[in-house]
Coordinates of C-alpha atoms in Angstrom, one line a residue:
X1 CA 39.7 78.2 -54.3
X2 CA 41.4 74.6 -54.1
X3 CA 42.7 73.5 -57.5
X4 CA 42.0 69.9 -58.0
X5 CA 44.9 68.2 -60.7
X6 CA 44.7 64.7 -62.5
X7 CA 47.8 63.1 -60.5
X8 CA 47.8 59.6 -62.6
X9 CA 50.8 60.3 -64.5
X10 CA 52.7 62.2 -62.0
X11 CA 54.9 63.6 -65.1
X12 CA 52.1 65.2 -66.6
X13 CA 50.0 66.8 -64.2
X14 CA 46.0 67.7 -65.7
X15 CA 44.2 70.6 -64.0
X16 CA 40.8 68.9 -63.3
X17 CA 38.7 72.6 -61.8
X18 CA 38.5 74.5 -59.2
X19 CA 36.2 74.0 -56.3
X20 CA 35.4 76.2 -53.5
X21 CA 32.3 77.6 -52.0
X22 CA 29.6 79.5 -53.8
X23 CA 31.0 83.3 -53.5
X24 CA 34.3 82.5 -53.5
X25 CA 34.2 81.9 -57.4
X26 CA 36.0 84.9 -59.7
X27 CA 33.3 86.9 -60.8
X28 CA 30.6 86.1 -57.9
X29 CA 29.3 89.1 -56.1
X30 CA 27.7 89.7 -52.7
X31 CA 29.7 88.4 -49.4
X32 CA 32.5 86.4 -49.5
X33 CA 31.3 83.0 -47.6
X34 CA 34.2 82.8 -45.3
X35 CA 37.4 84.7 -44.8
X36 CA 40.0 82.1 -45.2
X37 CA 40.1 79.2 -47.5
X38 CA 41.3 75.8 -47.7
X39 CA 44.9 74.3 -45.8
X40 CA 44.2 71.2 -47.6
X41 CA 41.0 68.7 -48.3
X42 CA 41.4 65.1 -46.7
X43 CA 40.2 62.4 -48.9
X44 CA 38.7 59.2 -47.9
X45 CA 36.6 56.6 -50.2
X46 CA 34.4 58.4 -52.0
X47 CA 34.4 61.3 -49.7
X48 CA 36.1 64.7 -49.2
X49 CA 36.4 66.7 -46.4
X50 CA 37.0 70.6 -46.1
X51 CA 37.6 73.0 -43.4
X52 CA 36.9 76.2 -44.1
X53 CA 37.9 79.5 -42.2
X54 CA 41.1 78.3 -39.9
X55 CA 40.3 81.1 -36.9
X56 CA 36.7 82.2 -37.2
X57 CA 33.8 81.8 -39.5
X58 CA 34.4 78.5 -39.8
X59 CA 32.8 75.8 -41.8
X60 CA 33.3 71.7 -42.4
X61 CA 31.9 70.6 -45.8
X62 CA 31.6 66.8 -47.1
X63 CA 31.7 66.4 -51.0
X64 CA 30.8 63.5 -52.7
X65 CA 34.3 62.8 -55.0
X66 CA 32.8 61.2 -57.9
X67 CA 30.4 64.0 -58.5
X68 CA 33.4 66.4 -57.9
X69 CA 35.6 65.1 -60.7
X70 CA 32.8 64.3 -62.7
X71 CA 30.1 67.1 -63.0
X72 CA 30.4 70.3 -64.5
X73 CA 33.5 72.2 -64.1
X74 CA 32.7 76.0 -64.8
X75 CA 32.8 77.6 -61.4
X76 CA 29.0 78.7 -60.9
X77 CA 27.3 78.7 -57.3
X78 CA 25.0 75.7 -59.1
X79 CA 28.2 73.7 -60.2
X80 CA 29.9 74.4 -56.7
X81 CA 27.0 73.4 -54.8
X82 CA 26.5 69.9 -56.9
X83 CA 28.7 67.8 -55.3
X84 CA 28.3 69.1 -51.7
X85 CA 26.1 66.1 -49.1
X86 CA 26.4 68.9 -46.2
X87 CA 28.3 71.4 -44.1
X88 CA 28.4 72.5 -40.7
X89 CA 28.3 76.0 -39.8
X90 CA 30.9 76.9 -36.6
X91 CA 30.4 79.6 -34.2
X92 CA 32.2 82.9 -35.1
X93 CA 34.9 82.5 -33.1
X94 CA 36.1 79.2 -34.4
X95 CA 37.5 78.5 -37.5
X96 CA 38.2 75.2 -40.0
X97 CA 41.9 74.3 -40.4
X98 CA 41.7 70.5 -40.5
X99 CA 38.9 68.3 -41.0
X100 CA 40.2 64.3 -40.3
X101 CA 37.4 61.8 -41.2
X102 CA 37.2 58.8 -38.3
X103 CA 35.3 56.4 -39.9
X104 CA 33.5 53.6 -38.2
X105 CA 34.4 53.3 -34.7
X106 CA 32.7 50.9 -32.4
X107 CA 31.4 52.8 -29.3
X108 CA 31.9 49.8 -26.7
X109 CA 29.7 51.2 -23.8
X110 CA 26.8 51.6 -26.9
X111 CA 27.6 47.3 -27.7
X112 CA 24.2 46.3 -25.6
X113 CA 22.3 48.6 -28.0
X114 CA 20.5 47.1 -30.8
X115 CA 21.5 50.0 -33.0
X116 CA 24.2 52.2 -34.1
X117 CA 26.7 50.9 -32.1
X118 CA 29.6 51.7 -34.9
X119 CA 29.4 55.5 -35.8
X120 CA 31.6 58.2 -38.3
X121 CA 33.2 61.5 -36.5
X122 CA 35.2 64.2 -38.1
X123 CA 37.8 65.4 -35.8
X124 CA 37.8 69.2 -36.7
X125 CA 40.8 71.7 -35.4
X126 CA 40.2 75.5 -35.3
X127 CA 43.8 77.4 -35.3
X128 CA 45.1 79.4 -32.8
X129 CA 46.7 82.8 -34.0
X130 CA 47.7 85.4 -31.8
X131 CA 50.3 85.2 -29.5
X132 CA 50.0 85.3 -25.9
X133 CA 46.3 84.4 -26.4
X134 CA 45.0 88.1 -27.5
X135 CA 42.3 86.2 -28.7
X136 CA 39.3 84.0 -28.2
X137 CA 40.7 80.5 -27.0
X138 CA 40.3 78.2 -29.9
X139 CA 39.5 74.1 -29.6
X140 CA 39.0 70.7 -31.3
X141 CA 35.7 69.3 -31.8
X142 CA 34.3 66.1 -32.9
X143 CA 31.6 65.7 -35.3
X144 CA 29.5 62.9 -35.7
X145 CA 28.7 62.8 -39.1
X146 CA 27.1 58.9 -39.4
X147 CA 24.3 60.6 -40.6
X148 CA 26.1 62.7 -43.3
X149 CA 23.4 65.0 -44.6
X150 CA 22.9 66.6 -40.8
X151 CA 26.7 67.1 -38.7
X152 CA 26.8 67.5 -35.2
X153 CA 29.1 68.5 -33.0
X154 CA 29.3 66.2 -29.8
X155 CA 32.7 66.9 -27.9
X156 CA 35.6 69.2 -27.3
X157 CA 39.0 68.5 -26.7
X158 CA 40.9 71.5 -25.1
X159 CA 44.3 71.9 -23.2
X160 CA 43.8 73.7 -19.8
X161 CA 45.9 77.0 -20.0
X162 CA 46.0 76.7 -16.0
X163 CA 48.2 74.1 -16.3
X164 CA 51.4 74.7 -17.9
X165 CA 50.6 79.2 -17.4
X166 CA 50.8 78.8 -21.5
X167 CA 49.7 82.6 -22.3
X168 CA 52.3 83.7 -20.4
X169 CA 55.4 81.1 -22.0
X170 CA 55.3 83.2 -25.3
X171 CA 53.6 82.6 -28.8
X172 CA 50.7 81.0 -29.4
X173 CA 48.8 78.7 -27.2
X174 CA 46.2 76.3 -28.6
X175 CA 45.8 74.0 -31.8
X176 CA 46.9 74.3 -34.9
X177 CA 46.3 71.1 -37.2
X178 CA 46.1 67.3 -36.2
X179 CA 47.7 64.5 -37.7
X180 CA 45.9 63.4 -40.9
X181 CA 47.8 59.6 -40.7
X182 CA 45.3 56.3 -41.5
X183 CA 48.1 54.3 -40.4
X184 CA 46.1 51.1 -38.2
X185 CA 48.0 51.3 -35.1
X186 CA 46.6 55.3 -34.4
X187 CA 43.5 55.1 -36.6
X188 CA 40.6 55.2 -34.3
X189 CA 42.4 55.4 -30.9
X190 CA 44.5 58.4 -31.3
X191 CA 44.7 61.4 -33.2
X192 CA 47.6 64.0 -32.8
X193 CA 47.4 67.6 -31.8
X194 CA 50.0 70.5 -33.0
X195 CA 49.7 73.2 -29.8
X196 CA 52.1 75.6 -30.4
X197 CA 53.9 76.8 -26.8
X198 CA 51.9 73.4 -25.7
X199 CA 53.9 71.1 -27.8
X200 CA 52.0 67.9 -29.0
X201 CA 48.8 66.1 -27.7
X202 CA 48.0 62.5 -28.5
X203 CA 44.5 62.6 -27.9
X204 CA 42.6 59.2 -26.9
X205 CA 39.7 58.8 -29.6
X206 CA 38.7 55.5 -28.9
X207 CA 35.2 57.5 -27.4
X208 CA 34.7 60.0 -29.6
X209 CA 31.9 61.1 -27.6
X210 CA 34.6 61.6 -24.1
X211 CA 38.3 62.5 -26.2
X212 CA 40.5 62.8 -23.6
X213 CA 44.7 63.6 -23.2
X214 CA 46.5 60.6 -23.4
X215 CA 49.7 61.9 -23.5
X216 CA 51.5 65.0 -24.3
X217 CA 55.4 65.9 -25.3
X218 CA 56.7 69.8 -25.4
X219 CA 59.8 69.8 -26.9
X220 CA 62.9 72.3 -25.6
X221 CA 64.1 75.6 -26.7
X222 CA 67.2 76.2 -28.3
X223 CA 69.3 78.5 -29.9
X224 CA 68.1 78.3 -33.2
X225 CA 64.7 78.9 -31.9
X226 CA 63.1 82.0 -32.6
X227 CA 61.4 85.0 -30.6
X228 CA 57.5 85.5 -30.6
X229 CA 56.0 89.4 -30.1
X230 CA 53.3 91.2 -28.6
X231 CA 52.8 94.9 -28.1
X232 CA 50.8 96.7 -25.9
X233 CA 51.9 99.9 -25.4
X234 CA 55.7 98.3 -25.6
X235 CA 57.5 96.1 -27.3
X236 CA 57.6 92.2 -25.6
X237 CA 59.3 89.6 -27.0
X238 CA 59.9 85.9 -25.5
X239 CA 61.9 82.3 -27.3
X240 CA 58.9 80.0 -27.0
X241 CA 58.3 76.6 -28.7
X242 CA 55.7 76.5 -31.3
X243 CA 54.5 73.2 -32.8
X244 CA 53.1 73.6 -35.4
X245 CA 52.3 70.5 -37.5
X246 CA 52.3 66.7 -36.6
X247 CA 52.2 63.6 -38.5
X248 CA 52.7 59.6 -37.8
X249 CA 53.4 56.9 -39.6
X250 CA 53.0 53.1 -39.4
X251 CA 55.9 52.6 -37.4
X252 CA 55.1 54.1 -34.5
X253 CA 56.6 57.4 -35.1
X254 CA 55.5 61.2 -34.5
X255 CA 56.9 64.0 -36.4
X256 CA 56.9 67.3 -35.2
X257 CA 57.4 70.6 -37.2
X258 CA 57.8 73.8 -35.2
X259 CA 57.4 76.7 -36.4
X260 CA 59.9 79.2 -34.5
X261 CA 62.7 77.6 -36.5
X262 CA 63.5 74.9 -33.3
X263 CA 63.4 72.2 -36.5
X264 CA 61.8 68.7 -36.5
X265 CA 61.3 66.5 -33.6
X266 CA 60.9 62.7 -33.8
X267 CA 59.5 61.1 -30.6
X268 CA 57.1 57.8 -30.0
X269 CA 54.8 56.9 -27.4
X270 CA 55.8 55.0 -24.3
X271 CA 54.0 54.0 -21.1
X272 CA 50.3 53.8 -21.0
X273 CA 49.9 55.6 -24.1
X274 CA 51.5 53.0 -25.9
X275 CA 49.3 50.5 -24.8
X276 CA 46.4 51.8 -26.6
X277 CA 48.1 51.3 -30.1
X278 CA 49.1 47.9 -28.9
X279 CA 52.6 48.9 -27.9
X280 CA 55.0 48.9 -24.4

């Protein structure tokens, strides 16, 4: 369950309760909602946003924060429930590992509408785990949650395996996280992609409805970075990039974290990419 703390005087930290989904409570019996918990809530106004499930069984829920810190703090499925506005159930296959909240974007081929034209997405990542893509191939999806009590999914943004032959580089191949940064020159144009063996993807969320690639970086091997494994029948092991987290700031800069020990890569946008954040 995620532990929820009383941060105001960083010295003195107050446990606040523990929230998760009804079943996943100590004590609760019958099936246990998903398999995986919580990376890490994202917080916005007076909303919070989970992903549940990483790989499979997924699930995106939106809390109202007030009633959160505020209602009833035993962990019963009533008390759990309380604060929750809705979820969205994902597909088997897919899972929750980050849930980043794009509020109020203006939709500029929706401006000659009378309504609506400004709507609220969740970008929502479902993690990649097995290497050399044993696996069902996982995505990104938008959410349009302007009308919060009933989620939809309206787009997918993928990387084509075809064209970098990524099941065959070693590792994983597809997303891990996106960046979670509210900084104004990304916020609502792009949002950042950890793909393992397919390095970073800054993806162009100015039409949430059409995301598309606007530019991508894979960084190098080196020596320090480390081997991924599969067997089948044998033993097969190959030195393969794998980002793993991504975060910006208000500079302008990217952050990459791999995860094969390569270390932390620093890089910014250039070219047309730029230009959407305002840039050269």
């Amino acid at each position: 369950m995620t532990k929820i703390y009383d941060l105001s005087d960083p010295t003195k930290p107050v446990f606040v309760r523990d929230f998760g989904l009804a079943g996943q409570q100590p004590g609760s019996s019958g099936p246990i909602p998903v398999a995986h918990g919580v990376h890490g809530p994202i917080v916005l106004g007076n909303r919070v946003y989970f992903a549940y499930g990483t790989s499979g069984e997924g699930l995106l829920q939106i809390v109202d924060r007030q009633k959160l810190l505020s209602g009833p703090k035993e962990p019963t499925a009533a008390n759990l429930n309380a604060p929750e506005i809705s979820r969205l159930q994902m597909a088997p296959n897919w899972g929750g590992h980050t849930a980043f909240p794009i509020l109020r974007v203006p939709i500029a081929d929706w401006a000659p509408n009378t309504k609506e034209q400004t709507r609220d997405f969740v970008f929502l990542v479902s993690e990649a785990i097995a290497n050399e893509c044993r696996e069902s191939r996982h995505a990104s999806f938008v959410v349009d949650i302007t009308a919060e009590t009933r989620p939809f999914g309206v787009a997918t943004f993928q990387v084509p395996e075809s064209k970098g032959n990524f099941c065959k580089r070693g590792g994983r191949f597809g997303p891990h996280s996106s960046s979670e940064s509210f900084a104004p020159i990304f916020y609502r144009k792009l949002v950042f992609v950890a793909y393992f063996n397919g390095g970073v993807r800054a993806v162009d969320v100015r039409d949430p409805y059409s995301p598309r690639e606007a530019a991508l970086y894979i960084p190098a091997t080196t020596e320090r970075t480390g081997e991924r494994c599969v067997t089948n029948g044998t033993r097969s092991c190959k030195v393969a990039i794998q980002t793993n987290n991504v975060e910006a700031d208000e500079r302008g800069f990217v952050y990459l974290a791999d995860r094969a020990n390569t270390g932390l890569h620093i890089v910014r946008l250039t070219g047309e990419a730029a230009k959407i954040t305002g840039g050269n």
